Short mmCIF file of C-alpha atoms in Angstrom, two decimals:
data_model
loop_
_atom_site.label_atom_id
_atom_site.label_comp_id
_atom_site.label_asym_id
_atom_site.label_seq_id
_atom_site.Cartn_x
_atom_site.Cartn_y
_atom_site.Cartn_z
CA MET A 1 89.97 114.94 30.69
CA LYS A 2 89.94 115.96 34.33
CA LEU A 3 88.12 113.78 36.86
CA LYS A 4 87.44 114.71 40.49
CA VAL A 5 86.53 112.05 43.02
CA LEU A 6 83.54 113.40 44.96
CA GLY A 7 82.95 110.13 46.75
CA ALA A 8 84.52 106.67 46.47
CA SER A 9 82.81 104.63 49.13
CA GLY A 10 80.33 101.82 48.80
CA SER A 11 78.59 102.70 52.08
CA LYS A 12 77.90 105.74 54.23
CA LEU A 13 79.65 106.43 57.49
CA PRO A 14 81.05 109.78 58.73
CA GLY A 15 84.02 110.73 56.55
CA PHE A 16 83.05 108.46 53.64
CA GLY A 17 81.31 109.82 50.51
CA LEU A 18 79.09 107.63 48.35
CA THR A 19 80.23 106.98 44.80
CA SER A 20 80.31 110.01 42.51
CA PHE A 21 82.81 111.50 40.07
CA LEU A 22 82.86 114.92 38.42
CA LEU A 23 84.16 115.01 34.85
CA ASP A 24 85.51 118.46 34.01
CA LYS A 25 83.02 120.78 35.75
CA ASN A 26 79.74 119.79 34.13
CA ILE A 27 79.32 115.99 33.91
CA LEU A 28 78.63 113.63 36.79
CA ILE A 29 79.38 109.94 36.71
CA ASP A 30 76.94 108.64 39.30
CA THR A 31 75.77 110.96 42.05
CA GLY A 32 76.07 109.41 45.51
CA ALA A 33 77.97 112.27 47.14
CA ALA A 34 77.24 114.99 44.58
CA ALA A 35 74.73 117.00 46.60
CA SER A 36 76.96 117.16 49.67
CA MET A 37 80.28 117.75 47.84
CA LEU A 38 79.24 120.29 45.18
CA ASP A 39 78.16 123.72 46.32
CA PHE A 40 75.08 125.35 44.85
CA ASP A 41 76.91 127.18 42.05
CA GLU A 42 78.72 123.96 41.10
CA GLN A 43 75.40 122.13 40.88
CA LEU A 44 73.99 124.86 38.64
CA ARG A 45 76.90 124.26 36.21
CA LEU A 46 75.99 120.62 35.62
CA ASP A 47 74.84 119.62 32.12
CA ALA A 48 74.60 115.81 32.32
CA VAL A 49 74.67 112.76 34.57
CA LEU A 50 75.88 109.36 33.48
CA LEU A 51 73.90 107.02 35.68
CA SER A 52 75.11 103.45 35.94
CA HIS A 53 72.14 102.11 37.96
CA ILE A 54 69.46 103.22 40.41
CA HIS A 55 70.83 101.92 43.70
CA ILE A 56 70.68 104.75 46.23
CA ASP A 57 74.46 104.90 46.78
CA HIS A 58 74.76 105.93 43.11
CA SER A 59 71.51 107.89 42.60
CA LEU A 60 71.00 109.78 45.87
CA GLY A 61 72.45 113.00 44.54
CA LEU A 62 69.82 113.15 41.82
CA LEU A 63 67.05 113.37 44.41
CA LEU A 64 68.76 115.93 46.63
CA MET A 65 70.14 118.13 43.82
CA ALA A 66 66.70 118.34 42.18
CA ASP A 67 65.31 119.72 45.39
CA ASN A 68 68.19 122.21 45.55
CA LEU A 69 67.90 123.39 41.97
CA VAL A 70 64.15 123.67 41.41
CA GLY A 71 63.26 127.31 40.88
CA SER A 72 66.88 128.31 40.11
CA LEU A 73 67.93 126.20 37.09
CA ASN A 74 67.41 127.79 33.64
CA LYS A 75 68.08 124.59 31.71
CA SER A 76 67.50 120.84 31.99
CA ILE A 77 70.20 118.41 33.14
CA GLN A 78 70.36 115.25 31.01
CA ILE A 79 70.32 111.89 32.80
CA MET A 80 71.93 109.40 30.44
CA SER A 81 71.74 105.60 30.70
CA ILE A 82 70.13 102.55 29.12
CA PRO A 83 66.29 102.47 29.04
CA GLU A 84 66.06 99.88 31.86
CA VAL A 85 67.91 102.15 34.24
CA LEU A 86 65.91 105.25 33.28
CA ASP A 87 62.62 103.35 33.54
CA GLY A 88 63.65 102.18 37.00
CA LEU A 89 64.54 105.69 38.02
CA ARG A 90 61.11 106.97 37.10
CA GLU A 91 59.18 104.01 38.47
CA HIS A 92 60.99 103.59 41.81
CA LEU A 93 62.44 107.00 42.70
CA PHE A 94 60.87 109.87 40.72
CA ASN A 95 57.44 108.31 41.20
CA ASN A 96 55.73 111.07 43.28
CA GLN A 97 55.84 108.80 46.29
CA VAL A 98 59.47 108.22 47.18
CA TRP A 99 60.30 111.63 45.58
CA PRO A 100 58.57 114.15 43.31
CA ASP A 101 58.91 113.49 39.57
CA PHE A 102 61.56 116.03 38.69
CA THR A 103 61.40 114.82 35.07
CA SER A 104 58.15 116.83 34.81
CA ILE A 105 58.75 119.65 37.34
CA PRO A 106 58.09 122.53 36.87
CA ASN A 107 56.73 121.15 33.58
CA SER A 108 57.78 118.56 30.99
CA LYS A 109 59.40 121.17 28.73
CA ASP A 110 61.50 122.85 31.41
CA ALA A 111 61.98 119.93 33.78
CA ILE A 112 64.99 119.82 36.09
CA PHE A 113 65.99 116.49 34.57
CA LYS A 114 65.44 115.08 31.09
CA LEU A 115 66.00 111.38 30.47
CA LYS A 116 68.23 110.51 27.51
CA PRO A 117 68.20 106.78 26.66
CA MET A 118 71.41 105.21 25.42
CA ALA A 119 71.49 102.01 23.34
CA GLU A 120 73.99 99.53 24.75
CA GLY A 121 77.35 99.79 23.02
CA LYS A 122 76.30 102.64 20.72
CA PRO A 123 78.33 105.87 20.88
CA VAL A 124 76.54 109.02 22.08
CA LYS A 125 78.00 112.50 21.75
CA LEU A 126 78.12 114.69 24.86
CA GLY A 127 79.98 117.91 24.20
CA LYS A 128 83.52 116.96 23.32
CA TYR A 129 83.05 113.44 24.59
CA THR A 130 81.85 110.21 23.03
CA ILE A 131 80.15 107.92 25.58
CA ARG A 132 79.28 104.24 25.33
CA ALA A 133 77.27 102.30 27.89
CA ILE A 134 78.34 98.67 28.38
CA ARG A 135 76.38 96.17 30.42
CA VAL A 136 78.10 94.74 33.52
CA SER A 137 77.04 92.01 35.99
CA HIS A 138 75.35 93.49 39.04
CA ALA A 139 72.19 92.79 41.10
CA VAL A 140 70.05 95.20 39.00
CA PRO A 141 70.41 96.47 35.41
CA THR A 142 73.75 98.27 35.40
CA VAL A 143 76.14 99.71 32.87
CA GLY A 144 79.68 100.87 32.90
CA PHE A 145 80.81 103.72 30.69
CA ILE A 146 83.59 104.16 28.16
CA ILE A 147 84.35 107.89 27.82
CA SER A 148 86.59 109.32 25.09
CA ASP A 149 87.55 112.81 24.00
CA GLY A 150 89.22 111.60 20.82
CA LYS A 151 92.70 111.64 22.33
CA SER A 152 92.31 109.75 25.61
CA SER A 153 89.72 107.40 27.09
CA LEU A 154 88.52 106.35 30.50
CA LEU A 155 86.66 103.21 31.56
CA TYR A 156 84.24 103.15 34.51
CA THR A 157 83.01 99.74 35.56
CA ALA A 158 80.29 100.86 37.95
CA ASP A 159 79.22 98.09 40.35
CA THR A 160 79.93 94.59 39.08
CA ARG A 161 80.88 91.06 40.03
CA ALA A 162 83.19 89.19 37.62
CA THR A 163 82.22 90.30 34.13
CA ASP A 164 83.36 89.88 30.54
CA LYS A 165 81.79 92.17 27.93
CA ILE A 166 83.29 95.40 29.20
CA TRP A 167 86.80 93.97 29.02
CA LYS A 168 86.27 92.80 25.46
CA GLU A 169 85.23 96.33 24.55
CA ALA A 170 88.05 97.90 26.53
CA ARG A 171 90.67 95.99 24.58
CA LYS A 172 89.48 97.83 21.43
CA ILE A 173 89.88 101.28 22.93
CA LYS A 174 92.60 103.56 21.60
CA GLY A 175 94.18 105.86 24.09
CA LEU A 176 92.84 104.20 27.21
CA LYS A 177 94.47 105.97 30.20
CA GLY A 178 92.78 104.34 33.16
CA VAL A 179 90.06 102.19 34.65
CA LEU A 180 87.82 103.03 37.59
CA ILE A 181 86.96 99.67 39.07
CA GLU A 182 84.88 98.70 42.05
CA THR A 183 85.96 96.44 44.90
CA SER A 184 83.57 96.28 47.82
CA PHE A 185 84.18 93.40 50.23
CA PRO A 186 87.14 91.53 51.77
CA ASN A 187 88.06 88.13 50.46
CA ARG A 188 86.43 86.34 53.42
CA LEU A 189 83.05 87.66 52.24
CA HIS A 190 83.38 86.41 48.66
CA GLY A 191 79.95 84.71 48.84
CA LEU A 192 78.24 87.93 49.88
CA ALA A 193 80.17 89.86 47.27
CA ASP A 194 79.15 87.57 44.47
CA LEU A 195 75.54 87.38 45.64
CA SER A 196 75.23 91.17 45.69
CA GLY A 197 77.16 91.77 42.49
CA HIS A 198 80.51 93.01 43.75
CA LEU A 199 84.26 92.24 43.68
CA THR A 200 86.76 91.28 46.36
CA PRO A 201 90.54 91.92 46.07
CA HIS A 202 91.09 88.34 44.91
CA VAL A 203 88.51 88.67 42.13
CA LEU A 204 89.76 92.17 41.33
CA LEU A 205 93.13 90.68 40.43
CA GLN A 206 91.48 88.04 38.32
CA GLU A 207 89.54 90.72 36.46
CA ILE A 208 92.66 92.80 35.82
CA ASN A 209 94.49 89.77 34.46
CA LYS A 210 91.42 88.81 32.39
CA SER A 211 91.24 92.31 30.92
CA GLY A 212 94.77 92.22 29.52
CA LEU A 213 94.94 95.99 29.97
CA LYS A 214 98.21 97.64 30.96
CA VAL A 215 96.85 100.84 32.50
CA PRO A 216 96.23 101.99 36.06
CA PHE A 217 93.15 100.57 37.84
CA TYR A 218 91.69 102.97 40.39
CA VAL A 219 89.68 101.13 43.05
CA PHE A 220 86.48 102.69 44.44
CA HIS A 221 83.34 101.48 46.31
CA ILE A 222 85.11 99.79 49.24
CA LYS A 223 82.54 99.36 52.00
CA ALA A 224 83.47 101.78 54.76
CA MET A 225 83.34 99.19 57.55
CA PHE A 226 85.84 96.98 55.71
CA VAL A 227 88.14 99.66 54.26
CA GLU A 228 91.26 98.77 56.26
CA GLU A 229 90.86 95.06 55.64
CA VAL A 230 90.31 95.49 51.90
CA GLN A 231 93.16 97.94 51.55
CA LYS A 232 95.52 95.50 53.26
CA GLU A 233 94.42 92.68 50.96
CA ILE A 234 94.94 94.94 47.93
CA ALA A 235 98.42 95.84 49.16
CA ARG A 236 99.29 92.16 49.51
CA LEU A 237 98.52 91.67 45.80
CA LYS A 238 101.70 93.69 45.03
CA ASN A 239 100.26 94.78 41.67
CA SER A 240 101.61 98.11 40.52
CA GLN A 241 98.55 98.74 38.34
CA ILE A 242 96.20 98.94 41.32
CA ARG A 243 95.67 102.30 42.99
CA LEU A 244 93.04 103.65 45.32
CA ALA A 245 90.65 106.35 44.07
CA MET A 246 91.08 108.96 46.80
CA GLU A 247 88.16 111.12 47.77
CA GLY A 248 88.85 114.78 46.92
CA ALA A 249 91.61 113.89 44.44
CA THR A 250 91.63 115.07 40.84
CA TYR A 251 93.09 112.87 38.10
CA ASN A 252 94.03 113.83 34.55
CA PHE A 253 93.51 111.24 31.85
#
């Protein structure tokens, strides 16, 4: 599987893209930077979005891409997540107040987006992939995703503070090639990180050790204003498993 980093930041400043990853050429994992990093033809090729939660830094691309694609798309793009996330999306974003309800535009049959609920932990087929949504510990209902093509697998934590269930599930995965893991704040802001449902470098190392996994961990979601501080703290950990998810880079798993 080929994964391109469209955006890896946890906040928006010039030169930093909000969290979004493109799997192959047709599946998005969260959408923060998708509308600004994918050209119009690339947006037209999309078939599905794996949405971890509705915070704007992960869902913004849905709003902007819908506005781009209406009138040009000849299919519906599936938005896949657990019911709580999809209900929140419709209630708080696609509510005809914050943004038009593009789950019923131009009509319910041919809508830009169709919502596809996922039961937690249950495998769902998406083309050649099998996807499972696993609950993590964030400030709002949030899931990470385990993605497998039958030969290799990838784990995406989404936004989370210290968590447990996703590591238990990860240890069962055959062919796990890598983990995309968030780390947002420097160690000195541990209280703020935990309150808002995020990791610091210190807790990142604890989570890696807790996981027992011996694969690369690609860090994303560093807040732009703290990026140098967090990167220095990660470097001081001297853990060869930890790498930075670089915006614009493509990784093969």
